[in-house]
Amino acid sequence: MTLSRPLRWGAAIVAGILMTVAFTVILIPSRELEGIVSRLLAREGYTFHAGRFGKAFPLGISAKGVTIATDEGPVLRFDRVAARLALLPLLTGKAVVTMDATVGPGRVSGSYRPSNGGKGTLEARDVRLEDIPFFKTVAGAEIKGLLTVAASFTGAGHRIAGQLRLEVKGADIRGVAIGGTPLPDAAYDTVRGMVRVASGRATLDSFTLQGADLYIRLKGDSPLATPLGASPLNLTLELMPQPAFLDRQKLVFVLLSKYLVTPGHYQLPVRGTLAKPLLL
């Protein structure tokens, strides 16, 4: 069977793309690839450290013992991370980057297609909140629970648009303070949230924490900044405690008394930045 000339040309182009990508990944030293990753994150205001960095079969990179941090301290840690170029899309001349990672017993996966402005997805399953250092670094808080995330987005940088849904089962939040003002310690059966991103802003469509003793609702928006921790906040945090719970933590609620709008309903205006939230 003889291929027609257009098919032969197409096969040659696809083979050329595969060979170019393969030789690029194979020939560039791992140290140089790690430097590229570090510089890309540095542009966004983050530092990158990996206990081990190398190449992943067939066309990709992998790292173990990864820490991503800001000047304030670590915000993300991964036991293992790998990013690869998917082979099947390359056969049609398209690039798709896939990612998978582990955080303790949890798994994170995603994909990104840079063509046509960019399109991606991200999922996280069974990630323990205590394995995410962001909360300790930013709020000095002890937070536990099992996190699930599903996100989809288009574009990149300030042109990014999309949505993120999250859910936490068995949340336990202690030691949270905003601008030096403590919030009540509490356990929550379920935490649910929906964040939409468009036109350079992130908007909380809904974010609720439902517990037997305390109900919390967070709403508002924030323009996206670089790094993300510099994003200015325009949020309202509502606390609705049960009377018995309020009595058990009366000292905390005395400090919050100026935010009482009706009996059993507190509204706290949260400003500052994501890295340094403040109460007005």
Short mmCIF file of C-alpha atoms in Angstrom, two decimals, residues 17-247:
data_model
loop_
_atom_site.label_atom_id
_atom_site.label_comp_id
_atom_site.label_asym_id
_atom_site.label_seq_id
_atom_site.Cartn_x
_atom_site.Cartn_y
_atom_site.Cartn_z
CA ILE A 17 7.43 17.50 15.58
CA LEU A 18 7.87 14.37 17.69
CA MET A 19 11.61 14.23 17.04
CA THR A 20 12.08 17.93 17.81
CA VAL A 21 10.18 17.70 21.09
CA ALA A 22 11.90 14.45 22.04
CA PHE A 23 15.41 15.74 21.36
CA THR A 24 14.64 19.03 23.17
CA VAL A 25 13.61 17.18 26.32
CA ILE A 26 16.38 14.57 26.03
CA LEU A 27 19.26 16.93 25.27
CA ILE A 28 18.54 19.71 27.79
CA PRO A 29 20.16 18.81 31.14
CA SER A 30 17.80 18.32 34.09
CA ARG A 31 19.49 21.18 35.91
CA GLU A 32 18.64 23.54 33.05
CA LEU A 33 15.01 22.36 33.04
CA GLU A 34 14.82 22.94 36.80
CA GLY A 35 16.19 26.45 36.26
CA ILE A 36 13.46 27.16 33.69
CA VAL A 37 10.77 26.06 36.18
CA SER A 38 12.34 28.20 38.92
CA ARG A 39 12.48 31.29 36.69
CA LEU A 40 8.87 30.88 35.54
CA LEU A 41 7.66 30.72 39.16
CA ALA A 42 9.97 33.59 40.17
CA ARG A 43 8.17 35.82 37.65
CA GLU A 44 5.00 35.23 39.66
CA GLY A 45 6.73 35.93 42.98
CA TYR A 46 7.38 32.35 44.14
CA THR A 47 10.47 30.31 44.94
CA PHE A 48 10.85 26.66 43.92
CA HIS A 49 12.81 23.89 45.62
CA ALA A 50 12.89 20.18 44.84
CA GLY A 51 14.70 17.43 46.69
CA ARG A 52 15.07 15.60 43.38
CA PHE A 53 14.45 16.84 39.82
CA GLY A 54 14.68 14.84 36.59
CA LYS A 55 12.95 13.70 33.42
CA ALA A 56 9.75 11.67 33.14
CA PHE A 57 9.08 9.03 30.46
CA PRO A 58 8.35 9.55 27.66
CA LEU A 59 8.41 13.37 27.28
CA GLY A 60 8.26 15.23 30.54
CA ILE A 61 9.81 16.29 33.82
CA SER A 62 9.29 15.05 37.37
CA ALA A 63 10.28 16.18 40.85
CA LYS A 64 10.08 14.86 44.38
CA GLY A 65 10.00 16.74 47.68
CA VAL A 66 8.73 19.95 46.07
CA THR A 67 8.16 23.17 48.04
CA ILE A 68 6.73 26.36 46.53
CA ALA A 69 7.05 29.41 48.77
CA THR A 70 6.76 33.19 49.04
CA ASP A 71 8.76 35.56 51.22
CA GLU A 72 6.33 34.70 54.03
CA GLY A 73 7.08 30.97 53.89
CA PRO A 74 5.92 27.78 52.12
CA VAL A 75 2.48 27.75 50.51
CA LEU A 76 2.44 24.37 48.71
CA ARG A 77 4.25 21.07 49.16
CA PHE A 78 4.12 17.99 46.94
CA ASP A 79 5.60 14.58 47.57
CA ARG A 80 5.83 14.05 43.82
CA VAL A 81 5.00 16.11 40.71
CA ALA A 82 5.23 15.16 37.04
CA ALA A 83 4.36 17.11 33.87
CA ARG A 84 4.31 15.47 30.44
CA LEU A 85 3.48 16.23 26.84
CA ALA A 86 0.65 13.91 25.81
CA LEU A 87 1.73 11.79 22.85
CA LEU A 88 -1.58 11.22 21.04
CA PRO A 89 -2.38 14.95 20.56
CA LEU A 90 1.19 15.45 19.25
CA LEU A 91 0.41 13.00 16.44
CA THR A 92 -2.10 15.55 15.14
CA GLY A 93 0.24 18.49 15.67
CA LYS A 94 -1.35 19.69 18.92
CA ALA A 95 0.31 20.21 22.29
CA VAL A 96 -1.35 19.11 25.54
CA VAL A 97 0.49 19.20 28.86
CA THR A 98 -0.73 16.83 31.58
CA MET A 99 0.18 17.02 35.25
CA ASP A 100 -0.19 14.66 38.17
CA ALA A 101 1.00 15.01 41.75
CA THR A 102 0.65 13.50 45.19
CA VAL A 103 0.16 15.34 48.47
CA GLY A 104 0.24 12.79 51.26
CA PRO A 105 -2.60 10.37 50.42
CA GLY A 106 -4.19 12.92 48.08
CA ARG A 107 -3.84 13.18 44.32
CA VAL A 108 -3.87 16.20 42.03
CA SER A 109 -4.20 16.01 38.25
CA GLY A 110 -4.70 18.45 35.43
CA SER A 111 -4.22 19.24 31.76
CA TYR A 112 -3.51 22.37 29.72
CA ARG A 113 -3.86 22.97 25.96
CA PRO A 114 -1.99 26.21 25.05
CA SER A 115 -3.57 26.59 21.58
CA ASN A 116 -6.47 28.97 20.92
CA GLY A 117 -5.75 31.08 23.98
CA GLY A 118 -5.30 28.16 26.36
CA LYS A 119 -7.69 25.76 28.07
CA GLY A 120 -7.17 23.66 31.18
CA THR A 121 -8.64 21.58 33.97
CA LEU A 122 -7.53 20.75 37.51
CA GLU A 123 -8.80 18.15 39.97
CA ALA A 124 -7.78 17.27 43.52
CA ARG A 125 -9.02 14.29 45.53
CA ASP A 126 -8.53 13.26 49.16
CA VAL A 127 -6.03 16.04 49.91
CA ARG A 128 -5.62 16.66 53.64
CA LEU A 129 -5.74 20.35 54.51
CA GLU A 130 -3.04 19.80 57.11
CA ASP A 131 -0.69 18.89 54.22
CA ILE A 132 -1.12 22.38 52.67
CA PRO A 133 1.24 24.86 54.42
CA PHE A 134 -0.56 27.91 52.98
CA PHE A 135 -2.95 28.07 55.92
CA LYS A 136 -0.18 27.96 58.53
CA THR A 137 1.94 30.47 56.61
CA VAL A 138 -0.83 32.98 55.94
CA ALA A 139 -3.11 32.65 58.98
CA GLY A 140 -1.01 30.74 61.51
CA ALA A 141 -3.95 28.34 61.71
CA GLU A 142 -4.31 24.63 62.39
CA ILE A 143 -6.74 23.37 59.76
CA LYS A 144 -7.79 19.79 59.10
CA GLY A 145 -10.20 18.16 56.68
CA LEU A 146 -10.38 16.28 53.40
CA LEU A 147 -10.38 18.50 50.31
CA THR A 148 -11.91 17.90 46.86
CA VAL A 149 -11.44 20.43 44.04
CA ALA A 150 -12.68 20.62 40.45
CA ALA A 151 -11.64 23.57 38.26
CA SER A 152 -11.76 24.51 34.60
CA PHE A 153 -10.34 27.62 32.95
CA THR A 154 -9.43 29.28 29.68
CA GLY A 155 -6.71 31.81 28.92
CA ALA A 156 -3.69 32.65 31.05
CA GLY A 157 -2.39 35.46 33.24
CA HIS A 158 -4.80 38.36 33.65
CA ARG A 159 -6.94 37.00 30.79
CA ILE A 160 -7.75 33.80 32.65
CA ALA A 161 -11.43 32.93 33.11
CA GLY A 162 -13.13 29.93 34.66
CA GLN A 163 -14.56 28.45 37.81
CA LEU A 164 -13.45 26.40 40.79
CA ARG A 165 -15.60 24.24 43.04
CA LEU A 166 -14.34 22.92 46.34
CA GLU A 167 -15.66 20.79 49.16
CA VAL A 168 -14.14 19.84 52.49
CA LYS A 169 -15.42 17.01 54.66
CA GLY A 170 -14.80 16.90 58.40
CA ALA A 171 -13.18 20.34 58.61
CA ASP A 172 -11.67 21.45 61.91
CA ILE A 173 -10.35 25.02 62.02
CA ARG A 174 -8.43 26.43 64.99
CA GLY A 175 -6.17 29.36 65.67
CA VAL A 176 -7.39 31.59 62.84
CA ALA A 177 -6.86 35.32 63.35
CA ILE A 178 -7.45 38.19 60.93
CA GLY A 179 -5.26 41.21 61.57
CA GLY A 180 -4.67 40.01 65.14
CA THR A 181 -8.38 39.48 65.85
CA PRO A 182 -9.12 35.81 66.65
CA LEU A 183 -12.00 33.90 65.10
CA PRO A 184 -13.79 31.11 66.97
CA ASP A 185 -12.38 27.58 66.86
CA ALA A 186 -14.95 25.20 65.41
CA ALA A 187 -15.61 21.95 63.55
CA TYR A 188 -17.71 21.83 60.38
CA ASP A 189 -19.50 18.91 58.79
CA THR A 190 -19.18 20.37 55.30
CA VAL A 191 -17.43 23.29 53.64
CA ARG A 192 -18.49 24.19 50.10
CA GLY A 193 -17.37 26.94 47.80
CA MET A 194 -17.63 28.22 44.25
CA VAL A 195 -15.16 30.76 42.85
CA ARG A 196 -15.56 32.34 39.42
CA VAL A 197 -12.72 34.15 37.65
CA ALA A 198 -13.31 36.64 34.84
CA SER A 199 -11.89 39.98 33.68
CA GLY A 200 -9.02 39.79 36.13
CA ARG A 201 -11.24 39.29 39.19
CA ALA A 202 -12.08 36.33 41.41
CA THR A 203 -15.63 36.34 42.79
CA LEU A 204 -16.98 34.13 45.56
CA ASP A 205 -20.38 33.05 44.25
CA SER A 206 -20.83 31.02 47.43
CA PHE A 207 -18.59 29.86 50.24
CA THR A 208 -20.16 28.35 53.34
CA LEU A 209 -19.00 26.44 56.41
CA GLN A 210 -21.79 24.43 58.04
CA GLY A 211 -21.29 23.11 61.56
CA ALA A 212 -23.55 22.01 64.39
CA ASP A 213 -22.60 25.08 66.44
CA LEU A 214 -21.60 27.68 63.90
CA TYR A 215 -22.56 28.69 60.35
CA ILE A 216 -20.19 30.88 58.34
CA ARG A 217 -20.72 32.55 54.97
CA LEU A 218 -18.01 34.36 53.02
CA LYS A 219 -18.79 36.58 50.03
CA GLY A 220 -17.08 39.23 47.94
CA ASP A 221 -14.40 39.51 45.30
CA SER A 222 -10.75 40.30 44.68
CA PRO A 223 -8.76 41.51 41.67
CA LEU A 224 -6.03 39.05 40.75
CA ALA A 225 -2.48 40.21 41.42
CA THR A 226 1.04 38.79 41.10
CA PRO A 227 1.95 37.00 43.24
CA LEU A 228 -1.50 35.71 44.17
CA GLY A 229 -0.90 36.57 47.84
CA ALA A 230 -0.78 40.27 46.89
CA SER A 231 -4.39 40.24 45.66
CA PRO A 232 -6.40 42.92 47.56
CA LEU A 233 -9.48 41.62 49.34
CA ASN A 234 -13.02 42.98 49.34
CA LEU A 235 -14.84 40.34 51.40
CA THR A 236 -17.55 40.07 54.04
CA LEU A 237 -17.35 37.26 56.59
CA GLU A 238 -20.64 36.42 58.31
CA LEU A 239 -20.73 34.41 61.55
CA MET A 240 -23.97 32.93 62.90
CA PRO A 241 -23.26 31.01 66.13
CA GLN A 242 -25.67 28.97 68.21
CA PRO A 243 -26.29 30.55 71.66
CA ALA A 244 -24.55 27.74 73.57
CA PHE A 245 -21.50 27.96 71.28
CA LEU A 246 -21.40 31.74 71.67
CA ASP A 247 -21.42 31.33 75.44
#
